[in-house]
């Protein structure tokens, strides 16, 4: 009798998991309380996967031998609670797909900030080096779909804490932790330690043949490592700008305008002034990428060329255009305070800051000094802006309380003047006014194009 697999959620993670399960001969059923995108339904139909949308048929779900849960579904969802009560194992797409990846190796990137840029940069370096490599996890294609439909030798995966929470036997051959700062605390009982423990799962099951790359400047990461003490088996490859480090296995250190990344006897030196991605946060990202790809055996000349060629990631400090000497910057991917810290740190001109959305338990303390020195106006964009207004009332001279996207954009245009930068860097999730941060970023760019650049 076939083992029964139920996939909860019909997004990119879910449809890929369902197709892989079907290919491997499981009795597969996908269920989604919302609507499944037409493009995913087409692929499910092609593979003959049975699915439902707009409901959860409990009888079928609770008859499963194993459930693959999409990362966006919280543990508090009623159906998840019932599955747990019935003692049915729940895993993530990452855990499931890894069972069938064969000899392929993984480079896995997690962290509160810099994940997407670091992941994209590592993927570019691997492609430029001629490796047969997939891009998956939070970006790119579904990891499970890539495993089901092609034979790769490397998988570069951006992993959220939610995806790591559903991993048990999965192992990262090369694990990268960019940093740990407060984010998604609403899913972790508002305790940073719980969230940090999830991030550190990137190291679980690693052996002495594997590599763990992390920021030695990040205090929370260092605290977690100190607590783990002897349980971490992987080779440790720290990178740092502000901390004196030295690792026998390798490291990356910034000196002046250049950093040297070393793994064993191999190294690469990067002049940060030649990078197209600007800001200190991108120096961190490039150091992590250099260490990861050196660990993967990529030639240092390829690493250097790829880092210099790499363009900014969409929605992360992405220039949206300028007119009348006013710059417009799309940083919609900044959904937490630490991301905004890096954004404001990189601002060189008086800034009109557009922020707000669904607050995830934010502590705005770390960005207040930058706001005091650099922000001339705060445009609050959300259904409930009371916390933002309260936190910055005595710090930013002008605060505009806006409850729609159009109202916020017009307010930003009205208050900005020549020599200013208008920065969309929300510090919050987007779900009150938008589908997701991509939707928010695309609408920002479109509005700038239609209302500013065409004038």
CSV table of C-alpha atoms in Angstrom, one decimal, residues 177 179-180 196 200 212 214-229 232 236 238-240 243-245:
chain,number,residue,atom,x,y,z
A,177,UNK,CA,24.5,32.6,8.4
A,179,UNK,CA,23.4,37.7,10.9
A,180,UNK,CA,20.7,37.3,13.6
A,196,UNK,CA,18.0,32.6,17.0
A,200,UNK,CA,21.3,28.1,14.1
A,212,UNK,CA,29.9,27.0,8.5
A,214,UNK,CA,29.1,33.5,9.7
A,215,UNK,CA,29.6,37.1,10.8
A,216,UNK,CA,32.0,37.5,13.6
A,217,UNK,CA,30.7,41.0,14.1
A,218,UNK,CA,27.2,39.8,14.9
A,219,UNK,CA,26.9,39.6,18.7
A,220,UNK,CA,23.8,37.2,18.8
A,221,UNK,CA,25.5,34.7,16.4
A,222,UNK,CA,28.6,34.8,18.6
A,223,UNK,CA,26.5,34.2,21.8
A,224,UNK,CA,24.7,31.2,20.1
A,225,UNK,CA,28.1,29.8,19.0
A,226,UNK,CA,29.5,30.2,22.5
A,227,UNK,CA,26.5,28.3,23.9
A,228,UNK,CA,26.9,25.5,21.4
A,229,UNK,CA,30.6,25.1,22.3
A,232,UNK,CA,29.5,22.4,16.2
A,236,UNK,CA,34.2,27.6,11.0
A,238,UNK,CA,34.1,33.8,10.0
A,239,UNK,CA,34.0,37.1,8.2
A,240,UNK,CA,34.3,40.5,9.9
A,243,UNK,CA,36.2,42.3,14.9
A,244,UNK,CA,39.8,41.0,15.1
A,245,UNK,CA,39.5,37.4,14.0
